[in-house]
Amino acid sequence: MKKLFVIAVMAIACLTVSAQEAGSFRFGVTGGGNLSTANLEASHSSKFGFHAGLVAEYNIYEYLYINAMAKYSMRGVKDVAFMEYKLEWNPGYVEVPIHVGYRYSASDELKLFVDAGPYFAYAVSGKIKANDGSDADLFSDTAARVLGGDYKRFEFGLGGAVGVEYSGLQLRIGYDFAFTKICDVSNSAKNSNFYFGLAYMF
């Protein structure tokens, strides 16, 4: 029993040493892929996109941290059934997620983490396309007639992620779901997005 106690104390001491110093900042770059969809009444398929941007992290206390990103994220949905057409729209967002997380240090180099929090996004680009080759700006009157209302640029939601970090290189897998509607339609369609990516922290 005494040996087990000594081992436990040594393990806790090692983890404490490997924890990042409270009050420290880190910055990095991030990028990866998206698999997005929306809860539409019409049949549709998920769409692949990408994201890229900057990340900042503030260590609150030992293993507790705040993570914030500013990134461009291309999302959307495809194969939406509309009359005799199949439609695709691909909005590009400037997105700012702010997460609170917990980091477990398995060693000085290897860390596991989980975080969650709100995100804010604003659509800055996008088109709606039909399978006959025609297209229109996603924020135009033409797109509004198809969608049943203007596409809403602002989006607010909640997300979470898990990941692993080794020597500053992070692999992150997460999921976001919106609280706000895509447009003023009866089905109250909302976006959701599964993503995966890498980040390097300096």
Backbone as JSON, one array per atom type, in Angstrom:
{
  "sequence": "MKKLFVIAVMAIACLTVSAQEAGSFRFGVTGGGNLSTANLEASHSSKFGFHAGLVAEYNIYEYLYINAMAKYSMRGVKDVAFMEYKLEWNPGYVEVPIHVGYRYSASDELKLFVDAGPYFAYAVSGKIKANDGSDADLFSDTAARVLGGDYKRFEFGLGGAVGVEYSGLQLRIGYDFAFTKICDVSNSAKNSNFYFGLAYMF",
  "N": [[0.83, -1.2, 0.0], [1.95, 1.22, 0.78], [3.88, 1.53, -1.21], [2.24, 1.82, -3.45], [1.06, 4.25, -2.83], [3.27, 5.98, -2.92], [3.92, 5.73, -5.65], [1.61, 6.81, -6.78], [1.76, 9.48, -5.86], [4.12, 10.28, -7.14], [3.3, 10.09, -9.81], [1.28, 12.05, -9.95], [2.85, 14.28, -9.4], [4.51, 14.31, -11.66], [2.65, 14.82, -13.68], [1.81, 17.35, -12.91], [4.12, 18.83, -13.28], [4.3, 18.65, -16.03], [2.14, 20.1, -16.87], [0.87, 23.04, -18.45], [1.94, 26.34, -17.75], [-0.03, 28.38, -15.65], [-1.86, 31.17, -16.86], [-0.47, 31.5, -19.21], [-0.05, 32.16, -22.75], [-0.74, 30.78, -25.99], [-0.26, 30.57, -29.52], [-1.39, 29.72, -32.84], [-1.75, 28.0, -36.04], [-4.39, 26.67, -38.06], [-6.17, 24.13, -39.88], [-8.35, 22.19, -42.05], [-10.87, 19.7, -42.85], [-14.44, 19.83, -43.62], [-17.63, 18.34, -43.04], [-20.65, 19.0, -43.84], [-24.18, 19.66, -43.24], [-27.8, 20.08, -43.28], [-30.9, 20.31, -41.52], [-33.1, 19.7, -43.49], [-36.4, 19.52, -44.94], [-36.7, 18.56, -47.52], [-35.19, 15.99, -49.56], [-31.66, 15.47, -49.35], [-28.03, 15.77, -49.45], [-24.98, 15.45, -47.56], [-22.22, 17.76, -47.6], [-18.83, 18.2, -48.57], [-16.31, 20.38, -47.35], [-13.96, 22.92, -46.39], [-11.78, 24.31, -43.86], [-9.82, 27.02, -42.52], [-7.48, 28.87, -40.6], [-6.61, 30.95, -37.75], [-5.52, 30.32, -34.38], [-5.85, 30.83, -30.88], [-4.79, 30.37, -27.52], [-5.43, 30.35, -24.08], [-4.14, 29.59, -21.0], [-5.85, 28.84, -18.18], [-5.78, 27.64, -15.57], [-3.59, 25.29, -14.59], [-4.72, 22.52, -16.03], [-6.91, 23.6, -17.27], [-8.28, 25.53, -19.86], [-8.84, 28.25, -22.26], [-9.89, 28.34, -25.54], [-9.75, 29.95, -28.62], [-10.74, 30.65, -31.95], [-10.25, 32.1, -35.21], [-11.49, 31.75, -38.25], [-11.85, 30.85, -41.74], [-14.55, 29.18, -43.12], [-15.81, 26.83, -45.26], [-18.91, 25.63, -46.04], [-22.11, 23.95, -46.36], [-24.65, 22.3, -48.4], [-25.76, 19.62, -50.54], [-27.36, 18.21, -53.51], [-30.06, 18.82, -53.1], [-33.45, 18.3, -53.35], [-35.49, 19.99, -55.56], [-38.24, 20.77, -57.19], [-37.79, 19.76, -60.49], [-35.09, 19.8, -60.23], [-31.75, 19.39, -58.86], [-30.19, 20.88, -56.21], [-27.42, 22.81, -54.98], [-25.83, 24.46, -52.31], [-23.26, 26.6, -51.12], [-22.15, 28.18, -48.71], [-19.67, 30.46, -47.52], [-18.14, 31.04, -44.5], [-16.98, 33.43, -42.09], [-15.79, 32.47, -39.12], [-16.0, 32.25, -35.58], [-15.22, 30.37, -33.03], [-15.44, 29.87, -29.5], [-14.09, 28.15, -26.98], [-14.11, 26.37, -23.87], [-11.84, 24.29, -22.23], [-10.42, 21.07, -21.19], [-7.32, 19.69, -20.47], [-5.39, 16.79, -20.54], [-2.29, 15.71, -19.52], [-0.35, 13.27, -20.69], [2.33, 12.95, -20.95], [5.33, 14.99, -21.2], [5.29, 15.67, -23.87], [2.99, 14.5, -25.02], [-0.48, 15.03, -25.1], [-3.94, 14.92, -24.2], [-7.14, 16.23, -25.03], [-10.29, 17.92, -24.42], [-12.9, 20.06, -25.4], [-15.45, 22.65, -25.37], [-18.06, 24.94, -26.44], [-19.61, 28.11, -27.41], [-20.18, 29.26, -30.83], [-19.74, 31.82, -33.29], [-20.76, 32.98, -36.42], [-20.44, 34.4, -39.71], [-21.72, 34.7, -42.87], [-19.89, 35.28, -45.74], [-19.62, 34.78, -48.39], [-20.81, 32.83, -51.22], [-22.71, 30.58, -53.33], [-25.69, 29.45, -54.97], [-26.39, 26.56, -56.72], [-27.6, 24.8, -59.6], [-28.33, 21.55, -61.04], [-28.48, 21.84, -63.78], [-26.53, 23.52, -64.54], [-26.91, 26.22, -64.1], [-26.56, 29.09, -61.9], [-26.63, 31.2, -58.95], [-26.06, 34.08, -56.89], [-25.9, 33.37, -53.45], [-27.14, 35.13, -51.77], [-28.91, 36.58, -53.19], [-31.98, 37.84, -54.77], [-32.99, 35.85, -56.42], [-32.04, 33.44, -55.29], [-33.38, 33.68, -52.86], [-36.05, 33.3, -53.58], [-36.0, 30.61, -54.21], [-35.19, 29.4, -51.81], [-37.17, 30.21, -50.11], [-37.0, 32.48, -48.68], [-34.74, 35.12, -47.58], [-31.32, 34.14, -47.39], [-29.83, 33.76, -44.31], [-27.19, 35.59, -43.07], [-25.88, 35.7, -40.57], [-24.9, 33.43, -38.02], [-25.33, 31.44, -35.14], [-24.27, 29.16, -32.69], [-23.52, 26.01, -31.03], [-20.7, 24.07, -30.1], [-18.36, 21.29, -29.93], [-15.28, 19.55, -29.22], [-12.78, 16.98, -29.49], [-9.43, 15.81, -28.99], [-5.92, 15.2, -29.73], [-2.62, 16.08, -28.8], [0.73, 16.41, -29.83], [3.83, 17.45, -29.09], [3.16, 20.13, -29.78], [1.72, 19.82, -32.16], [-1.55, 19.4, -33.13], [-4.32, 17.18, -33.42], [-7.62, 17.46, -34.22], [-11.05, 16.75, -33.7], [-14.4, 17.52, -34.26], [-17.77, 18.82, -33.66], [-20.35, 20.96, -34.73], [-23.45, 22.62, -34.14], [-26.12, 24.63, -35.27], [-28.07, 27.2, -33.69], [-29.54, 29.14, -34.87], [-31.7, 29.87, -37.7], [-31.45, 28.9, -41.19], [-32.94, 30.32, -43.08], [-36.1, 32.11, -43.29], [-38.18, 29.86, -43.26], [-40.73, 27.32, -43.24], [-39.84, 24.89, -42.24], [-37.81, 25.51, -40.54], [-35.01, 25.19, -41.02], [-31.7, 24.31, -40.04], [-28.15, 24.64, -39.81], [-25.54, 22.14, -39.53], [-22.36, 20.75, -38.66], [-19.73, 18.53, -39.09], [-16.34, 18.27, -38.32], [-12.81, 17.97, -38.99], [-9.36, 18.3, -38.32], [-6.02, 19.77, -38.38], [-3.77, 21.45, -36.2], [-1.11, 23.66, -35.51], [0.66, 24.63, -32.74], [2.45, 27.37, -31.55]],
  "CA": [[0.0, 0.0, 0.0], [2.85, 2.37, 0.84], [4.48, 1.67, -2.53], [1.21, 2.37, -4.35], [0.9, 5.66, -2.49], [4.45, 6.68, -3.44], [3.79, 5.76, -7.1], [0.55, 7.76, -7.1], [2.28, 10.82, -5.62], [5.09, 10.57, -8.2], [2.55, 10.29, -11.06], [0.65, 13.37, -9.86], [3.91, 15.28, -9.5], [4.94, 14.36, -13.06], [1.6, 15.49, -14.45], [1.81, 18.75, -12.54], [5.26, 19.44, -13.93], [4.07, 18.73, -17.47], [1.04, 21.02, -17.16], [1.3, 24.35, -18.89], [1.9, 27.35, -16.7], [-1.25, 29.18, -15.61], [-1.69, 32.51, -17.36], [0.33, 31.53, -20.44], [-0.73, 32.22, -24.05], [-0.16, 30.12, -27.15], [-0.9, 30.9, -30.78], [-1.11, 28.73, -33.85], [-2.5, 27.98, -37.29], [-5.21, 25.48, -38.12], [-6.84, 23.87, -41.14], [-8.87, 20.84, -42.16], [-12.05, 19.46, -43.66], [-15.79, 19.89, -43.06], [-18.72, 17.55, -43.62], [-21.78, 19.78, -43.34], [-25.52, 19.33, -43.7], [-28.85, 20.9, -42.67], [-32.1, 19.5, -41.29], [-34.09, 20.11, -44.47], [-37.49, 18.59, -45.21], [-36.41, 17.96, -48.82], [-34.05, 15.08, -49.57], [-30.41, 16.17, -49.59], [-26.81, 15.06, -49.07], [-23.94, 16.24, -46.9], [-21.26, 18.36, -48.52], [-17.49, 18.4, -48.06], [-15.74, 21.7, -47.48], [-12.69, 23.07, -45.7], [-11.63, 25.48, -42.98], [-8.44, 27.41, -42.27], [-7.43, 30.11, -39.84], [-5.69, 31.15, -36.64], [-6.03, 29.87, -33.09], [-5.18, 31.36, -29.68], [-5.15, 29.57, -26.34], [-5.02, 30.93, -22.8], [-4.18, 28.59, -19.94], [-6.45, 29.46, -16.99], [-5.22, 27.05, -14.36], [-3.11, 23.94, -14.84], [-5.23, 21.83, -17.22], [-8.1, 24.29, -17.77], [-7.86, 26.54, -20.83], [-9.79, 28.83, -23.19], [-9.42, 28.24, -26.92], [-10.53, 30.78, -29.55], [-10.27, 30.6, -33.33], [-10.82, 32.96, -36.25], [-11.21, 30.94, -39.43], [-12.77, 30.83, -42.86], [-15.1, 27.83, -43.16], [-16.7, 26.59, -46.4], [-19.85, 24.58, -45.67], [-23.22, 23.89, -47.29], [-25.41, 21.06, -48.59], [-25.92, 19.37, -51.98], [-28.41, 17.27, -53.96], [-31.35, 19.19, -52.52], [-34.53, 18.12, -54.34], [-36.33, 21.17, -55.77], [-38.93, 20.55, -58.46], [-37.06, 18.75, -61.27], [-33.67, 20.1, -60.1], [-30.95, 19.11, -57.67], [-29.51, 22.13, -55.88], [-26.28, 22.81, -54.04], [-25.36, 25.78, -51.89], [-21.96, 26.48, -50.46], [-21.78, 29.43, -48.05], [-18.38, 30.57, -46.85], [-18.31, 31.8, -43.25], [-15.96, 33.79, -41.12], [-16.32, 31.78, -37.94], [-15.23, 32.46, -34.34], [-15.61, 29.54, -31.9], [-14.77, 30.13, -28.23], [-14.3, 26.95, -26.19], [-13.42, 26.1, -22.61], [-11.42, 22.91, -22.34], [-9.62, 20.36, -20.19], [-6.2, 19.0, -21.09], [-4.7, 15.78, -19.72], [-0.92, 15.52, -19.99], [0.18, 11.92, -20.49], [3.77, 13.16, -20.83], [5.67, 16.36, -21.56], [4.97, 15.88, -25.29], [1.69, 13.96, -25.41], [-1.6, 15.55, -24.33], [-5.29, 14.68, -24.69], [-7.96, 17.37, -24.63], [-11.69, 18.02, -24.8], [-13.38, 21.42, -25.14], [-16.78, 22.95, -25.91], [-18.49, 26.31, -26.24], [-20.39, 28.71, -28.49], [-19.48, 29.82, -31.98], [-20.41, 32.88, -34.02], [-20.33, 32.91, -37.82], [-21.07, 35.35, -40.62], [-21.5, 34.26, -44.24], [-19.31, 36.36, -46.55], [-19.62, 34.38, -49.8], [-21.59, 31.63, -51.48], [-23.59, 30.5, -54.49], [-26.63, 28.34, -55.06], [-26.19, 26.01, -58.05], [-28.53, 23.75, -60.03], [-27.66, 20.54, -61.86], [-28.49, 22.21, -65.19], [-25.41, 24.42, -64.76], [-27.21, 27.6, -63.7], [-26.23, 29.42, -60.51], [-26.97, 32.55, -58.51], [-25.5, 34.45, -55.59], [-26.72, 32.81, -52.37], [-27.82, 36.21, -51.05], [-29.68, 37.33, -54.19], [-33.42, 37.62, -54.78], [-33.22, 34.56, -57.07], [-31.85, 32.4, -54.27], [-34.43, 33.84, -51.85], [-37.28, 32.67, -54.08], [-35.82, 29.15, -54.13], [-35.09, 29.0, -50.41], [-38.36, 30.63, -49.37], [-36.63, 33.64, -47.86], [-33.32, 35.48, -47.67], [-30.35, 33.35, -46.63], [-29.36, 34.56, -43.17], [-25.73, 35.58, -43.01], [-25.39, 35.47, -39.21], [-25.21, 32.13, -37.44], [-24.87, 31.24, -33.77], [-24.51, 27.78, -32.29], [-22.72, 25.38, -29.98], [-19.85, 23.02, -30.64], [-17.44, 20.62, -29.04], [-14.21, 18.86, -29.93], [-11.81, 16.17, -28.76], [-8.23, 15.72, -29.79], [-4.64, 14.8, -29.15], [-1.52, 16.97, -29.17], [2.08, 15.89, -29.62], [4.87, 18.45, -29.36], [2.59, 21.3, -30.41], [0.88, 19.47, -33.29], [-2.84, 18.91, -32.64], [-5.36, 16.59, -34.26], [-8.88, 17.86, -33.58], [-12.29, 16.28, -34.31], [-15.47, 18.21, -33.56], [-19.11, 18.92, -34.24], [-21.07, 22.2, -34.45], [-24.83, 22.7, -34.59], [-26.59, 26.01, -35.18], [-29.34, 27.54, -33.05], [-30.24, 30.06, -35.77], [-32.22, 29.27, -38.92], [-30.84, 29.28, -42.45], [-33.82, 31.36, -43.63], [-37.43, 32.08, -42.7], [-39.02, 28.86, -43.91], [-41.56, 26.61, -42.27], [-39.15, 23.76, -41.61], [-36.8, 26.05, -39.61], [-33.77, 24.47, -41.3], [-30.5, 24.8, -39.36], [-26.91, 23.99, -40.23], [-24.7, 21.38, -38.62], [-21.08, 20.53, -39.32], [-18.69, 17.67, -38.51], [-15.07, 18.7, -38.89], [-11.58, 17.34, -38.54], [-8.28, 19.15, -38.78], [-4.74, 19.85, -37.68], [-3.33, 22.76, -35.76], [0.24, 23.7, -34.93], [0.75, 25.65, -31.72], [3.82, 27.88, -31.39]],
  "C": [[0.87, 1.26, 0.0], [3.49, 2.62, -0.52], [3.49, 2.27, -3.52], [1.01, 3.85, -4.09], [2.05, 6.5, -3.06], [4.36, 6.81, -4.97], [2.75, 6.78, -7.52], [1.03, 9.21, -6.94], [3.26, 11.22, -6.72], [4.38, 10.85, -9.52], [1.9, 11.66, -11.08], [1.7, 14.47, -10.01], [4.39, 15.43, -10.94], [3.93, 15.1, -13.91], [1.57, 16.98, -14.16], [2.97, 19.48, -13.21], [5.0, 19.64, -15.41], [2.93, 19.66, -17.84], [1.59, 22.37, -17.6], [1.11, 25.35, -17.77], [0.62, 28.17, -16.79], [-0.95, 30.6, -16.06], [-0.91, 32.62, -18.65], [-0.57, 31.56, -21.68], [0.02, 31.34, -25.04], [-0.94, 30.55, -28.39], [-0.54, 29.86, -31.81], [-1.93, 28.92, -35.1], [-3.26, 26.66, -37.37], [-5.85, 25.34, -39.5], [-7.33, 22.43, -41.2], [-10.12, 20.78, -43.01], [-13.35, 19.54, -42.89], [-16.68, 18.87, -43.76], [-20.01, 18.13, -43.06], [-23.1, 19.33, -43.94], [-26.51, 20.29, -43.04], [-30.09, 20.03, -42.52], [-33.24, 19.97, -42.19], [-35.19, 19.07, -44.59], [-37.28, 17.88, -46.54], [-35.22, 17.01, -48.7], [-32.78, 15.85, -49.95], [-29.25, 15.31, -49.14], [-25.85, 16.0, -48.36], [-22.92, 16.71, -47.93], [-19.9, 18.53, -47.84], [-17.04, 19.84, -48.31], [-14.41, 21.74, -46.74], [-12.76, 24.25, -44.74], [-10.15, 25.75, -42.78], [-8.43, 28.73, -41.51], [-6.38, 30.1, -38.75], [-6.34, 30.7, -35.34], [-5.19, 30.49, -31.97], [-5.68, 30.58, -28.47], [-4.58, 30.24, -25.09], [-5.2, 29.87, -21.72], [-4.66, 29.23, -18.64], [-5.78, 28.96, -15.71], [-4.87, 25.6, -14.63], [-3.7, 23.37, -16.12], [-6.48, 22.5, -17.81], [-7.67, 25.43, -18.68], [-9.06, 27.09, -21.6], [-9.15, 28.83, -24.57], [-10.32, 29.08, -27.82], [-9.89, 30.71, -30.93], [-10.93, 31.7, -34.15], [-10.48, 32.27, -37.56], [-12.26, 31.16, -40.51], [-13.22, 29.38, -43.03], [-16.1, 27.72, -44.31], [-17.59, 25.39, -46.07], [-20.96, 24.5, -46.71], [-23.9, 22.53, -47.32], [-25.59, 20.86, -50.09], [-27.05, 18.38, -52.22], [-29.75, 17.55, -53.3], [-32.43, 19.09, -53.6], [-35.41, 19.37, -54.38], [-36.95, 21.08, -57.15], [-38.18, 19.47, -59.24], [-35.55, 18.92, -61.14], [-33.07, 19.48, -58.84], [-30.09, 20.34, -57.41], [-28.35, 21.89, -54.92], [-26.03, 24.25, -53.62], [-24.15, 25.63, -50.98], [-21.54, 27.8, -49.83], [-20.38, 29.35, -47.44], [-18.5, 31.51, -45.67], [-16.97, 32.26, -42.68], [-16.5, 33.36, -39.77], [-15.39, 31.99, -36.74], [-15.8, 31.55, -33.24], [-14.79, 29.89, -30.65], [-15.1, 28.96, -27.3], [-13.54, 27.01, -24.87], [-13.08, 24.62, -22.6], [-10.62, 22.39, -21.17], [-8.55, 19.56, -20.91], [-5.57, 18.03, -20.1], [-3.33, 15.53, -20.32], [-0.45, 14.11, -19.67], [1.7, 11.94, -20.35], [4.05, 14.61, -21.19], [5.26, 16.67, -23.0], [3.54, 15.52, -25.64], [0.57, 14.44, -24.49], [-2.91, 15.18, -25.01], [-6.17, 15.83, -24.21], [-9.4, 17.22, -25.11], [-12.15, 19.44, -24.49], [-14.73, 21.64, -25.82], [-17.13, 24.4, -25.63], [-19.25, 26.84, -27.44], [-19.52, 29.06, -29.69], [-20.38, 30.87, -32.64], [-19.87, 32.87, -35.44], [-21.1, 33.91, -38.66], [-20.7, 34.94, -42.04], [-21.03, 35.43, -45.1], [-19.3, 36.02, -48.04], [-20.52, 33.16, -49.96], [-22.45, 31.73, -52.72], [-24.57, 29.35, -54.3], [-26.6, 27.86, -56.52], [-27.23, 24.92, -58.32], [-27.79, 22.77, -60.94], [-27.75, 20.81, -63.36], [-27.39, 23.21, -65.53], [-25.67, 25.86, -64.38], [-26.82, 27.82, -62.24], [-26.64, 30.84, -60.22], [-26.27, 32.8, -57.19], [-26.45, 33.98, -54.5], [-27.54, 33.87, -51.65], [-28.65, 37.09, -51.99], [-31.17, 37.04, -54.05], [-33.78, 36.27, -55.43], [-33.1, 33.42, -56.07], [-32.94, 32.47, -53.21], [-35.74, 33.2, -52.3], [-37.19, 31.15, -54.0], [-35.86, 28.67, -52.68], [-36.34, 29.31, -49.6], [-38.1, 31.79, -48.46], [-35.16, 33.94, -48.0], [-32.47, 34.55, -46.83], [-29.76, 34.24, -45.54], [-27.84, 34.45, -43.06], [-25.2, 35.22, -41.62], [-25.83, 34.11, -38.7], [-24.58, 32.03, -36.05], [-25.2, 29.82, -33.37], [-23.57, 27.32, -31.2], [-21.92, 24.26, -30.6], [-18.97, 22.4, -29.58], [-16.41, 19.84, -29.84], [-13.39, 18.01, -28.95], [-10.56, 16.09, -29.62], [-7.03, 15.26, -29.01], [-3.58, 15.77, -29.66], [-0.19, 16.3, -28.88], [3.08, 16.95, -30.05], [4.34, 19.65, -30.15], [1.71, 21.04, -31.61], [-0.41, 18.81, -32.8], [-3.66, 18.27, -33.76], [-6.67, 16.8, -33.54], [-10.07, 17.33, -34.39], [-13.45, 16.89, -33.54], [-16.77, 18.25, -34.32], [-19.75, 20.22, -33.78], [-22.52, 22.06, -34.9], [-25.38, 24.09, -34.28], [-27.9, 26.1, -34.4], [-30.19, 28.42, -33.97], [-30.65, 29.35, -37.06], [-31.46, 29.75, -40.14], [-31.62, 30.43, -43.08], [-35.2, 31.18, -43.01], [-38.34, 31.14, -43.49], [-39.7, 28.02, -42.84], [-40.82, 25.48, -41.57], [-38.05, 24.2, -40.65], [-35.46, 25.33, -39.77], [-32.58, 25.14, -40.62], [-29.3, 23.99, -39.8], [-26.31, 23.14, -39.12], [-23.44, 20.98, -39.38], [-20.19, 19.63, -38.48], [-17.37, 18.08, -39.13], [-13.9, 17.95, -38.26], [-10.42, 18.18, -39.08], [-7.04, 19.06, -37.92], [-4.49, 21.29, -37.26], [-1.89, 22.64, -35.26], [0.33, 24.9, -34.0], [2.21, 26.07, -31.51], [4.12, 28.17, -29.91]]
}
